[in-house]
Structure formats: C-alpha cells, structure tokens
Short mmCIF file of C-alpha atoms in Angstrom, two decimals:
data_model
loop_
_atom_site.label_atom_id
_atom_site.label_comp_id
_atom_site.label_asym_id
_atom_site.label_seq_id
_atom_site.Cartn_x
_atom_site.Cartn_y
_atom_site.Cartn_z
CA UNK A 167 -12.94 -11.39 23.93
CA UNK A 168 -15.88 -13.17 23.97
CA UNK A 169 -19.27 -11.27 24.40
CA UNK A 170 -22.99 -12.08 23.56
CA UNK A 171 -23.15 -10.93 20.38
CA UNK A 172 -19.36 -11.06 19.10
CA UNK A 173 -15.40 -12.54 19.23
CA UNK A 174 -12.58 -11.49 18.81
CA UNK A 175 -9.53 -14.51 18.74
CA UNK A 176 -5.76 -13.85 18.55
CA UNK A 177 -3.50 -16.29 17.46
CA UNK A 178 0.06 -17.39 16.26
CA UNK A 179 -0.20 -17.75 12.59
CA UNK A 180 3.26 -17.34 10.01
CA UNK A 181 0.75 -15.86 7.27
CA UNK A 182 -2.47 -14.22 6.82
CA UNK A 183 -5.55 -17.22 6.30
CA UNK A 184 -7.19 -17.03 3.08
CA UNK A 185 -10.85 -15.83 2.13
CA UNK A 186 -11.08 -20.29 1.60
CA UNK A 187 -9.56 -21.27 4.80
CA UNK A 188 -12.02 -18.25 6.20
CA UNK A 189 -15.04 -19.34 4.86
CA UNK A 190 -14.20 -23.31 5.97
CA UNK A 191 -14.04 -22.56 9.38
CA UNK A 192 -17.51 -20.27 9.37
CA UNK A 193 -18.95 -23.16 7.69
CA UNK A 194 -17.75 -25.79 10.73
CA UNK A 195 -18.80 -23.35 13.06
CA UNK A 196 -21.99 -22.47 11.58
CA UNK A 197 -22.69 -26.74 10.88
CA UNK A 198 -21.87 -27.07 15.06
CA UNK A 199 -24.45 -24.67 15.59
CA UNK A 200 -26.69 -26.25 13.34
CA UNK A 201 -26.71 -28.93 15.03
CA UNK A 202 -27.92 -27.82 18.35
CA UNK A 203 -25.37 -29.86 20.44
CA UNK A 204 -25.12 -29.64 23.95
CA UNK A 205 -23.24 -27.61 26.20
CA UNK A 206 -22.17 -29.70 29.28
CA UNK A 207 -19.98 -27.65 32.18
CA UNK A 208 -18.53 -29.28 34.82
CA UNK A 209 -17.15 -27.68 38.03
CA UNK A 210 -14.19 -28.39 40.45
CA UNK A 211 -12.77 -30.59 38.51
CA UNK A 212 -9.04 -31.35 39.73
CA UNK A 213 -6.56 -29.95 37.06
CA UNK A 214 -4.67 -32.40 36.04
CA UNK A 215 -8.11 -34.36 35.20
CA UNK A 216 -8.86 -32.11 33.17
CA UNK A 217 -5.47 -32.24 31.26
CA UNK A 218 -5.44 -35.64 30.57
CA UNK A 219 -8.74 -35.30 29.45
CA UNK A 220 -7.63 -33.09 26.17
CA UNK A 221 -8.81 -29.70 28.29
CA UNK A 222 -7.31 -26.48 26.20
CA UNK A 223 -6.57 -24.03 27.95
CA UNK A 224 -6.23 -20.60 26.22
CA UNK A 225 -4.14 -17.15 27.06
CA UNK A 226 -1.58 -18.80 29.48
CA UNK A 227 -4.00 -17.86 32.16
CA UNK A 228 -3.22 -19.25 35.51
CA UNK A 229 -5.40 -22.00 37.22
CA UNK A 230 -5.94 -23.87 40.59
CA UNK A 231 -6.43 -27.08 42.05
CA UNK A 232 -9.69 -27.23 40.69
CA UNK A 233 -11.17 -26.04 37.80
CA UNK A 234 -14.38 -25.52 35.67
CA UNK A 235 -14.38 -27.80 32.21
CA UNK A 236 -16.74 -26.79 29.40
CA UNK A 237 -17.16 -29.51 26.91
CA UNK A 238 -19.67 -29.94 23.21
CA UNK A 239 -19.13 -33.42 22.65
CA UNK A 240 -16.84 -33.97 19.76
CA UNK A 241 -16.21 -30.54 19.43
CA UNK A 242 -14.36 -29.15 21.72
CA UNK A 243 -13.39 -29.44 25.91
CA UNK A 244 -11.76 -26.26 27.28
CA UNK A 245 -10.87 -25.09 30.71
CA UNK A 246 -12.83 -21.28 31.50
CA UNK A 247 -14.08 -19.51 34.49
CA UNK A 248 -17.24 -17.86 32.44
CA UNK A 249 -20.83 -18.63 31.62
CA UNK A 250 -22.37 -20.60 28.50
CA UNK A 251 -25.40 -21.29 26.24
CA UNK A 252 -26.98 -24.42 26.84
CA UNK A 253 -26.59 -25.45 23.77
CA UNK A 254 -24.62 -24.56 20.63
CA UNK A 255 -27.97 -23.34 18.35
CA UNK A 256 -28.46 -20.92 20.97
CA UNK A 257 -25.50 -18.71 18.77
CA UNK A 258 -27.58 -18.30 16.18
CA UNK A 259 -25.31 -17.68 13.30
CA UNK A 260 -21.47 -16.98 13.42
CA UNK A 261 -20.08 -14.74 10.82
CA UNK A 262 -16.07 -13.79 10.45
CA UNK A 263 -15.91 -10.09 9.56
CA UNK A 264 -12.21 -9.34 9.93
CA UNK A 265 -8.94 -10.80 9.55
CA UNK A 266 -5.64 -9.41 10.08
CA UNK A 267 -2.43 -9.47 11.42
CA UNK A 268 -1.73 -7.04 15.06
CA UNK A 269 1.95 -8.67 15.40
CA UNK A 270 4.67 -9.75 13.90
CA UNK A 271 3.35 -14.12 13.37
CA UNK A 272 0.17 -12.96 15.14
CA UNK A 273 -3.18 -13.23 13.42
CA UNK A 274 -6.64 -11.77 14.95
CA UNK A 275 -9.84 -12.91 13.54
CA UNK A 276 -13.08 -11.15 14.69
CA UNK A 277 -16.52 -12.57 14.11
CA UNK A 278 -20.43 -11.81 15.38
CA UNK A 279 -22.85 -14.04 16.00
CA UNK A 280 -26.91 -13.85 17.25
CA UNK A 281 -28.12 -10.30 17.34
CA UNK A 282 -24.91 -9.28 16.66
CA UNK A 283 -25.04 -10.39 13.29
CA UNK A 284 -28.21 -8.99 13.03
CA UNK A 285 -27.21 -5.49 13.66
CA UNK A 286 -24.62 -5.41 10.83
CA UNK A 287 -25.83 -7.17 8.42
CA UNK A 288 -28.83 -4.19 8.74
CA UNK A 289 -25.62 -1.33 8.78
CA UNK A 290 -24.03 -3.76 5.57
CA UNK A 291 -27.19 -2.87 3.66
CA UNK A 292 -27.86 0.00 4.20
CA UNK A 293 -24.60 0.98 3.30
CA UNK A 294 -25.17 -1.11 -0.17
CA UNK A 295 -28.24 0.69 -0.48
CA UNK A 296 -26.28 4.25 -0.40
CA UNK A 297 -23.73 3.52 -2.71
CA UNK A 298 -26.51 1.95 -5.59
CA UNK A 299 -28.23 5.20 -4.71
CA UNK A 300 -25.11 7.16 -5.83
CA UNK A 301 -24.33 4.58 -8.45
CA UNK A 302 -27.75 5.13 -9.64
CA UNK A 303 -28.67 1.25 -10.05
CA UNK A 304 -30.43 -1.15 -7.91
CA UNK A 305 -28.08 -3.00 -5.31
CA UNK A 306 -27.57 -6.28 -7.21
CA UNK A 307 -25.82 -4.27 -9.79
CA UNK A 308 -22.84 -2.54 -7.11
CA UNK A 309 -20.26 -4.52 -7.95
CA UNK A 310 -20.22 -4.42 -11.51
CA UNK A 311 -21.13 -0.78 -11.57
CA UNK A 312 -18.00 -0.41 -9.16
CA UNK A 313 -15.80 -2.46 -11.55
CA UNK A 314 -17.18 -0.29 -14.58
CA UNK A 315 -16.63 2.85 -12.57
CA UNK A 316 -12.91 1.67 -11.19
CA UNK A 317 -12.01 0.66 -15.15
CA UNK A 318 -12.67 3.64 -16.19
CA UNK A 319 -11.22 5.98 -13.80
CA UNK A 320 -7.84 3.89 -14.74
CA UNK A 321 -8.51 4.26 -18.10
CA UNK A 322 -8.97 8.54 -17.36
CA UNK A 323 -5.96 8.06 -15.65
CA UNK A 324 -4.06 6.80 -18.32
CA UNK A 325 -5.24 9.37 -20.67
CA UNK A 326 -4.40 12.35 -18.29
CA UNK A 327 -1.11 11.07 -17.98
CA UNK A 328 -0.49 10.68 -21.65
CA UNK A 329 -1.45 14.08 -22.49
CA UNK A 330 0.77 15.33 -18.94
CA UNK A 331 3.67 13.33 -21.02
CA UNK A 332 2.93 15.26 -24.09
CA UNK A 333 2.55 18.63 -22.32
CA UNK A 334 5.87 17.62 -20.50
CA UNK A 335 7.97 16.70 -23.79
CA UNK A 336 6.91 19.98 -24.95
CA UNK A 337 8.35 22.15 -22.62
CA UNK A 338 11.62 19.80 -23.03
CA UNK A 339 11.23 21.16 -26.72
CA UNK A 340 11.05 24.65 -25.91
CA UNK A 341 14.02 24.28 -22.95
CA UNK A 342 16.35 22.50 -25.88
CA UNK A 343 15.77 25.18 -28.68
CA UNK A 344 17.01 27.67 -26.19
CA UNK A 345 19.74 25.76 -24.69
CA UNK A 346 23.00 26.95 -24.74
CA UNK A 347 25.65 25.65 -26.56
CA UNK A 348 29.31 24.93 -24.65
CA UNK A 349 31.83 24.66 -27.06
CA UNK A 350 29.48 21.81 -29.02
CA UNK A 351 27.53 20.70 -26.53
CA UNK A 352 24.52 22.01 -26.16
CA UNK A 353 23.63 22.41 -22.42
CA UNK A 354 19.36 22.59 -20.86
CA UNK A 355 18.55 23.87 -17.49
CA UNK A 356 14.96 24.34 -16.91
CA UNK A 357 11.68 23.48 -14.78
CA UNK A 358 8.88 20.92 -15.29
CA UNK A 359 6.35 21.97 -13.04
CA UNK A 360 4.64 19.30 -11.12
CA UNK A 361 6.11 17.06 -12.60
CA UNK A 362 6.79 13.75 -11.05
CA UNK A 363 10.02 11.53 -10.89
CA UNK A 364 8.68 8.96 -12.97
CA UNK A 365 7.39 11.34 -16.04
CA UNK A 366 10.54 13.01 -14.88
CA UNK A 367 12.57 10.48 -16.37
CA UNK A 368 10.69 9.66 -19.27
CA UNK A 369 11.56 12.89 -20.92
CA UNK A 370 14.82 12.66 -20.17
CA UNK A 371 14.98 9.07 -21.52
CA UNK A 372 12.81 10.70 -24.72
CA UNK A 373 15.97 13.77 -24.82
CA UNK A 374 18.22 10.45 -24.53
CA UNK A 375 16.90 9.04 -27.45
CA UNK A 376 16.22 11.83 -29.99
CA UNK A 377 19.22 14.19 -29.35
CA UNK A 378 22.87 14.40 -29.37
CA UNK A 379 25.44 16.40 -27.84
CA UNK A 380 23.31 16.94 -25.09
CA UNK A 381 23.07 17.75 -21.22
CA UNK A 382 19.51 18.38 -19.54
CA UNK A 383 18.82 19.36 -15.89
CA UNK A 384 15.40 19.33 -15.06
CA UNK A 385 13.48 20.42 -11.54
CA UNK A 386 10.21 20.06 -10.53
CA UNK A 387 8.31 21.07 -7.51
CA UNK A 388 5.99 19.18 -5.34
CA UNK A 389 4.86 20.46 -2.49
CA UNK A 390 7.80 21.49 -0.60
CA UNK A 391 9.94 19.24 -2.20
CA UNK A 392 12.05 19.86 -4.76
CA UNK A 393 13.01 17.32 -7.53
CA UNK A 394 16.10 17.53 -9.52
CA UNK A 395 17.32 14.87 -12.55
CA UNK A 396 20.18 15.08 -14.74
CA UNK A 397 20.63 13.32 -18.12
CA UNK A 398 23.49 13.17 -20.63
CA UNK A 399 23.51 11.53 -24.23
CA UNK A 400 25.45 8.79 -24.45
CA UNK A 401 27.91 10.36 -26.91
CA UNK A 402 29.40 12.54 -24.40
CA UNK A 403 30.26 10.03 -21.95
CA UNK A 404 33.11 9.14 -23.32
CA UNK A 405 34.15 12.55 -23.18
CA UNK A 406 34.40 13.28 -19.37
CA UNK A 407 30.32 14.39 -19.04
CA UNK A 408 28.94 12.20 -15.71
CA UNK A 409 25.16 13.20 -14.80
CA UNK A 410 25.69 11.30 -11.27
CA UNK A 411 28.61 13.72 -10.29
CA UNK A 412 27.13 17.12 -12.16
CA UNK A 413 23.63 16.59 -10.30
CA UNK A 414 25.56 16.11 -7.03
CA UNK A 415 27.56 19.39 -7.01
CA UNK A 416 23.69 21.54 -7.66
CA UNK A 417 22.39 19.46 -5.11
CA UNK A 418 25.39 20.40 -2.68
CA UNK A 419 24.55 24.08 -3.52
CA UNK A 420 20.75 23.09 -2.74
CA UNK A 421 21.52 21.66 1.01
CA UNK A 422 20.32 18.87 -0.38
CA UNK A 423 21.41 15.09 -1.96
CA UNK A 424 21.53 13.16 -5.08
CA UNK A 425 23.90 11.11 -7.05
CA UNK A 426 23.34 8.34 -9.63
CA UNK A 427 24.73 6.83 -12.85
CA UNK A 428 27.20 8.32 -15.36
CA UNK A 429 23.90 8.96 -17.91
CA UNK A 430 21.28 9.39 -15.65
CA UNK A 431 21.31 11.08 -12.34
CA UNK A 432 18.72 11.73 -9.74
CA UNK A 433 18.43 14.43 -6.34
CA UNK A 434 16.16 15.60 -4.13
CA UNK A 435 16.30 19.25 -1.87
CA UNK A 436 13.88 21.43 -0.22
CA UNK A 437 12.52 24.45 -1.71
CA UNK A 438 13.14 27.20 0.26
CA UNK A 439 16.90 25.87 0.03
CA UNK A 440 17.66 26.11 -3.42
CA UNK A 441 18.09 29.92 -3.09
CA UNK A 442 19.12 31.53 -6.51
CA UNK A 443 20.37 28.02 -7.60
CA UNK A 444 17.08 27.59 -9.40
CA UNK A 445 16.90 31.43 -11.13
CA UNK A 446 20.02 30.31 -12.78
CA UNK A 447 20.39 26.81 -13.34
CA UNK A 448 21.17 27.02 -17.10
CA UNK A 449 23.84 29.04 -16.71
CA UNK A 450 25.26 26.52 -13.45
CA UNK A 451 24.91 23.40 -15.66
CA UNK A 452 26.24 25.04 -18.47
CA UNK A 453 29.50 26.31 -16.45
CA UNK A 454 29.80 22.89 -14.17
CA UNK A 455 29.75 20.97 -17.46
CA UNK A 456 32.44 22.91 -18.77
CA UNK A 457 34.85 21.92 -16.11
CA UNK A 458 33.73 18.64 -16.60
CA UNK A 459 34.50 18.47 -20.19
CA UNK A 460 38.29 20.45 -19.53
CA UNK A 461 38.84 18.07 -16.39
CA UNK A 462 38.88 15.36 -19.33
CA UNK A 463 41.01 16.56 -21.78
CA UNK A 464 43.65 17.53 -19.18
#
C-alpha cells in the first residue's frame, strides 16, 4: 500500500528486524528526504530497457511492452503505474510504527509520513498525556513511573503468592493429621481450592520432604477444570506404591486423564465428571493404595 500519508511493505524476511536495523533504515529514509532530491518519471519506456537499467519491479505484477520508470538518482529506479511527488522533501518525515511478521518468513513493516505523521504523533500524546494523568506525574516521568508501578505489582505478586503457599501448606497440615492410616501408611485425600498446578506441586514436594510413610492426593478446581496430583514418599516406592498408576485409575473414574512418574503423578478431568469420586476420595486412595501395596507382596 502506498497512500499520501502512509505505507505499508511486505517482505520475505527469516526473522523479525531489530528496533537498530529499524531505526537505520528511518534514518536513510528520513536523510533522502532531507535532501530534497528529485523525482524524475519516465513513460513508455520498452521493458527490457528498463531491466537492464537496474528497474525493480515489486509484487510480481505483470507488465507490457512499455512501461513507466520512476527513478531518485542514486536512490532508487523502480517500474510503477502510479503518481509521485516531485521531489523526495515533499514526504515530509517518514516514521516506522509497526513491525511484524503476517507469514510464515514474511515480515510487514508499516510507516507514516507528511500529515500522516502528524495525526499520530497528536493521538501518541495525548495518549501520554492520559496515562501521566492517571500516573499522577508530568509526562517526562511515564516511563519510570511505569517501571516503578510494573516492579511493584511483581513484587505484590510475589508476596500474594507466598502467603497463597503458606495458606496452601496449611490445609496440607490439616488433610495429613486426619489422614488415614493403611496398615502403616498413612494415606491423604483432600482439596486445595484454587489452587494451581504449580503451587500444586510445591506442597506435595513440601509433604515429600517433611513426611514419611506417606500418600497425598490433592484436587483443585479452576473454572471448570478439575486438577488432580498424586505424590508418594520415597520410602514407599520400593514397596509397590506408584503415584503415576494410582492417579490414573481416579482419573479413569473421573472420564478424564493423567499419568506420570512413580513419585509424582499428575491428571486433569472436568468437573461435572468427577461425580461422587471427589465426596470420597480419601477413602478411594486409601483403598486403591491398598491393592497396590498387596499387589507387591504377592
């Protein structure tokens, strides 16, 4: 595209060109402009003329005999059908607002120039001037107020995940004390709610570490998802307990899948399946572990 007051330019490209690379081409541009170079057109010229004269042409558009030739000298000669400045100052300004890939090895870049530039450079600002507004600082002081403001969301962030942790370890406390005990293992079935998979797992890696004896099943819901992990202490291993093969049989009973690791086990099911699986789960784990224990010794 290529209007009065903006471009837009596809091209092959393997990888997307850098904010550098970006701002060296503007700067060509912009020093072409500068200086005010002519614009020289000539018509019906025969094609292969043209060719052998360095012509570009762009698009794989089709041509004829004879063609029209727009050259700046020692800029650029290309072949095209459409109208032009005079001369190159008459762009005013050129300024690359976007680049990005639309294909797979396919880069676009989009620029305005002229009133273009104008125009958005005026929306620019006055979006600046909206966000120091709510920032409550004048506009030379946006970005660092937005890099105060982003370091210490992250840093809330942080904190409300720490105390999620602690709130989540907790509950594993409670679920443990009231476990119930097969033979000498003692056996946890319970809920985390809203938990996700990663603090998931780091209670069961904090069971893993500060108990014995011990199989957890934990389930949290998100949404209408429903999130189930299984963890076993690496002293029953040995002994025929697998959390990979214990979380796939609730899962089975769920509708849903999940597998994993002999320790550590992971599956995922939709609510509205689990059905009474959930109501009960101690009392599952507690009797699948069982068999798992007896398979063993036999």
């Amino acid at each position: 595209l290529v209007a009065p007051d903006r471009l837009r330019f596809d091209f092959n490209h393997y990888q997307p060109v850098t904010r550098s690379e970006l701002l060296n081409i503007q700067e060509t541009v912009n020093r072409w402009v500068d200086g005010d170079l002519p614009v020289e057109v000539a018509a019906d010229v025969p094609l292969e003329e043209a060719r052998q004269a360095g012509a570009m042409a762009f698009f794989g558009e089709k041509y004829g005999d004879k063609v029209r030739v727009v050259k700046v000298p020692g800029v650029s000669i290309e072949l095209c059908g459409g109208t032009h400045m005079n001369r190159t100052s008459c762009v005013g300004l050129m300024w690359i607002y976007s680049e990005n890939g639309i294909a797979a090895g396919v880069r676009r870049i989009e620029a305005v120039c002229g009133r273009g530039l104008l125009e958005r450079t005026v929306t620019l600002d006055g979006r600046i001037d909206r966000m120091s507004r709510i920032l409550g600082g004048p506009k030379d002081e946006v970005e660092a107020r937005v890099e105060k403001l982003t370091e210490r969301v992250r840093m809330l962030e942080e904190e409300r995940g720490e105390m999620r942790l602690t709130l989540h370890n907790q509950r594993m406390a409670t679920l443990i004390s009231a476990g119930k005990k097969v033979n000498d293992v003692r056996v946890v079935g319970g809920t985390l709610p809203q938990a996700s998979r990663k603090e998931l797992r780091a209670v069961a890696d904090q069971m893993r570490e500060s108990e014995q004896r011990t199989v957890m099943v934990l389930a949290s819901e998100e949404g209408d998802r429903l999130q189930l992990l299984a963890a076993v202490t690496d002293d029953l291993l040995d002994e025929g307990a697998h959390a990979g093969r214990l979380i796939g049989e609730l899962a089975k009973r769920m509708g849903g899948r999940g597998g994993g690791r002999s320790h550590l086990a992971e599956a995922g099911a939709r609510v509205e399946q689990a059905g009474t699986v959930l109501e009960d789960l101690e009392s599952i784990v507690a009797s699948l572990v069982e068999q798992q224990l007896c398979a063993s010794k036999s």
